[in-house]
Structure formats: structure tokens, C-alpha cells
Amino acid sequence: SLRAYANRVELFERDLFRDELDPALVPLCDMLTQRGNQYVNLGEPELRREIEKAAQRLRLSRFKAELTVVETELTSLQATRHGEGIALSGEDEQLMHERAEYYRQEIVASQRALNALVVFKSRANMAEMV
């Protein structure tokens, strides 16, 4: 929809774009537009910090999703192995456990980075009040 719209119109008109969206996507578009309007009055440092927080949240979400996939695969393979007598090689299982541990470490690191951004903003807000 965006590609078709972009090919026909030189300047981006949100309302025209919204009108051409699939009806199922209109509520999402409205929500994103409303969220974007919240950041209009932010200065550059605050906007940069909000972008960094959004990126960290996306990263954290991705790692959590990947960990869920790996853990589900491990559980499924272990159940299959025990139920049907199929042997998963120790090396394959070890690699999956290492992959899960990698995602756990990345989740912790991403959460710490996100927390640091939130704490930094809180301190900046407190300094402005003084």
C-alpha cells in the first residue's frame, strides 16, 4: 500500500495514505500517528533518547521472541526423542542450549540498557524541577 502510494504521489500526505490502507490497518495507523504526535514538542536530546529507548525495546522484544522459539524447539525435540526413541545428537542439543543462553544474556543486557535510559531521563526530569 505504501509502495503504491509512494509511486503515485510526490509528497507524503498522511490522510491520503490512511485512506488507501486496508481497513484492518487503519486503527494501527491511527495509533502510530497519535504516538508520533506525542513527540512533536520534544527537543533533539529528548527525541534522541526516545528513539534509543524504542530501539532497545525492539531489541529486547526480538531476543525474547527468539528465546521462546529456541526453548520451544528444545522442549519439542526432547519430548520427541523420549517418546519415539529418536536421538538428538549431543552436539545439536548443546548448540541449542548455547543459543538459548546467548539470548538470555542479550535480554539481560538489553534490559539494563533500557533501564539506564529510563533512569537517565528520570534524573534529567528531576534536575529540571530544581
PDB file of C-alpha atoms in Angstrom:
ATOM      1  CA  SER A   1       0.000   0.000   0.000  1.00  0.00           C
ATOM      2  CA  LEU A   2       2.807   2.410   0.907  1.00  0.00           C
ATOM      3  CA  ARG A   3       4.791   1.477  -2.200  1.00  0.00           C
ATOM      4  CA  ALA A   4       1.765   2.019  -4.467  1.00  0.00           C
ATOM      5  CA  TYR A   5       1.028   5.324  -2.784  1.00  0.00           C
ATOM      6  CA  ALA A   6       4.650   6.489  -2.935  1.00  0.00           C
ATOM      7  CA  ASN A   7       4.837   5.764  -6.652  1.00  0.00           C
ATOM      8  CA  ARG A   8       1.824   7.987  -7.363  1.00  0.00           C
ATOM      9  CA  VAL A   9       2.320  10.940  -5.014  1.00  0.00           C
ATOM     10  CA  GLU A  10       5.381  13.138  -4.738  1.00  0.00           C
ATOM     11  CA  LEU A  11       4.790  14.429  -1.205  1.00  0.00           C
ATOM     12  CA  PHE A  12       3.633  12.285   1.674  1.00  0.00           C
ATOM     13  CA  GLU A  13       0.065  13.089   2.702  1.00  0.00           C
ATOM     14  CA  ARG A  14      -0.896  11.102   5.790  1.00  0.00           C
ATOM     15  CA  ASP A  15      -4.631  11.376   5.224  1.00  0.00           C
ATOM     16  CA  LEU A  16      -4.400  10.157   1.637  1.00  0.00           C
ATOM     17  CA  PHE A  17      -2.129   7.326   2.707  1.00  0.00           C
ATOM     18  CA  ARG A  18      -4.533   6.363   5.500  1.00  0.00           C
ATOM     19  CA  ASP A  19      -7.471   6.347   3.078  1.00  0.00           C
ATOM     20  CA  GLU A  20      -5.687   3.798   0.877  1.00  0.00           C
ATOM     21  CA  LEU A  21      -4.821   1.403   3.691  1.00  0.00           C
ATOM     22  CA  ASP A  22      -6.536  -1.914   4.157  1.00  0.00           C
ATOM     23  CA  PRO A  23      -9.339  -1.276   6.683  1.00  0.00           C
ATOM     24  CA  ALA A  24      -7.708  -3.687   9.134  1.00  0.00           C
ATOM     25  CA  LEU A  25      -4.603  -1.450   9.250  1.00  0.00           C
ATOM     26  CA  VAL A  26      -6.402   1.854   9.846  1.00  0.00           C
ATOM     27  CA  PRO A  27      -6.530   1.505  13.675  1.00  0.00           C
ATOM     28  CA  LEU A  28      -2.807   0.749  13.749  1.00  0.00           C
ATOM     29  CA  CYS A  29      -2.104   3.758  11.539  1.00  0.00           C
ATOM     30  CA  ASP A  30      -4.191   5.963  13.846  1.00  0.00           C
ATOM     31  CA  MET A  31      -2.369   4.671  16.920  1.00  0.00           C
ATOM     32  CA  LEU A  32       1.045   5.295  15.334  1.00  0.00           C
ATOM     33  CA  THR A  33       0.021   8.781  14.227  1.00  0.00           C
ATOM     34  CA  GLN A  34      -1.194   9.580  17.745  1.00  0.00           C
ATOM     35  CA  ARG A  35       2.057   8.289  19.250  1.00  0.00           C
ATOM     36  CA  GLY A  36       4.081  10.318  16.768  1.00  0.00           C
ATOM     37  CA  ASN A  37       2.208  13.457  17.757  1.00  0.00           C
ATOM     38  CA  GLN A  38       3.349  12.964  21.357  1.00  0.00           C
ATOM     39  CA  TYR A  39       6.941  13.539  20.280  1.00  0.00           C
ATOM     40  CA  VAL A  40       6.408  16.663  18.176  1.00  0.00           C
ATOM     41  CA  ASN A  41       7.328  19.036  21.007  1.00  0.00           C
ATOM     42  CA  LEU A  42      10.438  17.189  22.167  1.00  0.00           C
ATOM     43  CA  GLY A  43      13.827  18.766  21.777  1.00  0.00           C
ATOM     44  CA  GLU A  44      16.589  16.931  19.938  1.00  0.00           C
ATOM     45  CA  PRO A  45      18.202  15.313  23.038  1.00  0.00           C
ATOM     46  CA  GLU A  46      14.829  14.086  24.331  1.00  0.00           C
ATOM     47  CA  LEU A  47      13.796  12.808  20.908  1.00  0.00           C
ATOM     48  CA  ARG A  48      17.138  11.013  20.542  1.00  0.00           C
ATOM     49  CA  ARG A  49      16.619   9.382  23.940  1.00  0.00           C
ATOM     50  CA  GLU A  50      13.076   8.294  22.978  1.00  0.00           C
ATOM     51  CA  ILE A  51      14.410   6.764  19.750  1.00  0.00           C
ATOM     52  CA  GLU A  52      17.119   4.935  21.703  1.00  0.00           C
ATOM     53  CA  LYS A  53      14.511   3.589  24.132  1.00  0.00           C
ATOM     54  CA  ALA A  54      12.299   2.413  21.263  1.00  0.00           C
ATOM     55  CA  ALA A  55      15.266   0.671  19.635  1.00  0.00           C
ATOM     56  CA  GLN A  56      16.162  -1.048  22.922  1.00  0.00           C
ATOM     57  CA  ARG A  57      12.550  -2.159  23.391  1.00  0.00           C
ATOM     58  CA  LEU A  58      12.515  -3.638  19.888  1.00  0.00           C
ATOM     59  CA  ARG A  59      15.816  -5.387  20.514  1.00  0.00           C
ATOM     60  CA  LEU A  60      14.557  -6.768  23.825  1.00  0.00           C
ATOM     61  CA  SER A  61      11.339  -7.954  22.206  1.00  0.00           C
ATOM     62  CA  ARG A  62      13.244  -9.675  19.400  1.00  0.00           C
ATOM     63  CA  PHE A  63      15.555 -11.512  21.807  1.00  0.00           C
ATOM     64  CA  LYS A  64      12.605 -12.644  23.933  1.00  0.00           C
ATOM     65  CA  ALA A  65      10.836 -13.969  20.839  1.00  0.00           C
ATOM     66  CA  GLU A  66      13.978 -15.793  19.667  1.00  0.00           C
ATOM     67  CA  LEU A  67      14.475 -17.325  23.117  1.00  0.00           C
ATOM     68  CA  THR A  68      10.886 -18.555  23.104  1.00  0.00           C
ATOM     69  CA  VAL A  69      11.436 -20.215  19.724  1.00  0.00           C
ATOM     70  CA  VAL A  70      14.642 -21.945  20.854  1.00  0.00           C
ATOM     71  CA  GLU A  71      13.108 -23.113  24.127  1.00  0.00           C
ATOM     72  CA  THR A  72      10.040 -24.428  22.295  1.00  0.00           C
ATOM     73  CA  GLU A  73      12.239 -26.280  19.805  1.00  0.00           C
ATOM     74  CA  LEU A  74      14.293 -27.798  22.629  1.00  0.00           C
ATOM     75  CA  THR A  75      11.200 -28.929  24.518  1.00  0.00           C
ATOM     76  CA  SER A  76       9.670 -30.385  21.377  1.00  0.00           C
ATOM     77  CA  LEU A  77      12.837 -32.215  20.383  1.00  0.00           C
ATOM     78  CA  GLN A  78      13.333 -33.606  23.864  1.00  0.00           C
ATOM     79  CA  ALA A  79       9.712 -34.819  24.003  1.00  0.00           C
ATOM     80  CA  THR A  80      10.047 -36.399  20.560  1.00  0.00           C
ATOM     81  CA  ARG A  81      13.337 -38.008  21.498  1.00  0.00           C
ATOM     82  CA  HIS A  82      11.893 -39.559  24.639  1.00  0.00           C
ATOM     83  CA  GLY A  83       8.548 -40.521  23.094  1.00  0.00           C
ATOM     84  CA  GLU A  84       9.785 -42.030  19.859  1.00  0.00           C
ATOM     85  CA  GLY A  85      13.294 -43.068  20.732  1.00  0.00           C
ATOM     86  CA  ILE A  86      14.806 -40.524  18.329  1.00  0.00           C
ATOM     87  CA  ALA A  87      18.260 -39.437  19.341  1.00  0.00           C
ATOM     88  CA  LEU A  88      19.147 -35.775  19.062  1.00  0.00           C
ATOM     89  CA  SER A  89      22.886 -35.573  18.832  1.00  0.00           C
ATOM     90  CA  GLY A  90      24.528 -34.193  21.929  1.00  0.00           C
ATOM     91  CA  GLU A  91      26.249 -31.604  19.774  1.00  0.00           C
ATOM     92  CA  ASP A  92      22.951 -30.325  18.318  1.00  0.00           C
ATOM     93  CA  GLU A  93      21.355 -30.150  21.723  1.00  0.00           C
ATOM     94  CA  GLN A  94      24.404 -28.372  23.144  1.00  0.00           C
ATOM     95  CA  LEU A  95      24.252 -25.788  20.328  1.00  0.00           C
ATOM     96  CA  MET A  96      20.603 -25.126  21.067  1.00  0.00           C
ATOM     97  CA  HIS A  97      21.350 -24.662  24.775  1.00  0.00           C
ATOM     98  CA  GLU A  98      24.197 -22.277  23.907  1.00  0.00           C
ATOM     99  CA  ARG A  99      21.888 -20.335  21.608  1.00  0.00           C
ATOM    100  CA  ALA A 100      19.275 -20.072  24.370  1.00  0.00           C
ATOM    101  CA  GLU A 101      21.920 -18.862  26.822  1.00  0.00           C
ATOM    102  CA  TYR A 102      23.107 -16.251  24.304  1.00  0.00           C
ATOM    103  CA  TYR A 103      19.557 -14.884  24.037  1.00  0.00           C
ATOM    104  CA  ARG A 104      19.203 -14.843  27.835  1.00  0.00           C
ATOM    105  CA  GLN A 105      22.396 -12.789  28.128  1.00  0.00           C
ATOM    106  CA  GLU A 106      21.261 -10.403  25.404  1.00  0.00           C
ATOM    107  CA  ILE A 107      17.894  -9.979  27.154  1.00  0.00           C
ATOM    108  CA  VAL A 108      19.672  -9.015  30.380  1.00  0.00           C
ATOM    109  CA  ALA A 109      21.987  -6.597  28.539  1.00  0.00           C
ATOM    110  CA  SER A 110      19.101  -5.015  26.627  1.00  0.00           C
ATOM    111  CA  GLN A 111      17.032  -4.666  29.787  1.00  0.00           C
ATOM    112  CA  ARG A 112      19.968  -2.979  31.564  1.00  0.00           C
ATOM    113  CA  ALA A 113      20.472  -0.579  28.663  1.00  0.00           C
ATOM    114  CA  LEU A 114      16.768   0.257  28.618  1.00  0.00           C
ATOM    115  CA  ASN A 115      16.725   0.759  32.389  1.00  0.00           C
ATOM    116  CA  ALA A 116      19.741   3.078  32.123  1.00  0.00           C
ATOM    117  CA  LEU A 117      17.903   5.203  29.563  1.00  0.00           C
ATOM    118  CA  VAL A 118      14.825   5.397  31.790  1.00  0.00           C
ATOM    119  CA  VAL A 119      16.890   6.273  34.887  1.00  0.00           C
ATOM    120  CA  PHE A 120      18.791   8.908  32.902  1.00  0.00           C
ATOM    121  CA  LYS A 121      15.521  10.507  31.815  1.00  0.00           C
ATOM    122  CA  SER A 122      14.184  10.428  35.384  1.00  0.00           C
ATOM    123  CA  ARG A 123      17.296  12.184  36.673  1.00  0.00           C
ATOM    124  CA  ALA A 124      17.113  14.736  33.861  1.00  0.00           C
ATOM    125  CA  ASN A 125      13.469  15.442  34.752  1.00  0.00           C
ATOM    126  CA  MET A 126      14.361  15.843  38.442  1.00  0.00           C
ATOM    127  CA  ALA A 127      17.170  18.266  37.560  1.00  0.00           C
ATOM    128  CA  GLU A 128      14.715  20.378  35.546  1.00  0.00           C
ATOM    129  CA  MET A 129      12.382  20.630  38.554  1.00  0.00           C
ATOM    130  CA  VAL A 130      15.114  22.042  40.791  1.00  0.00           C
TER     131      VAL A 130
END
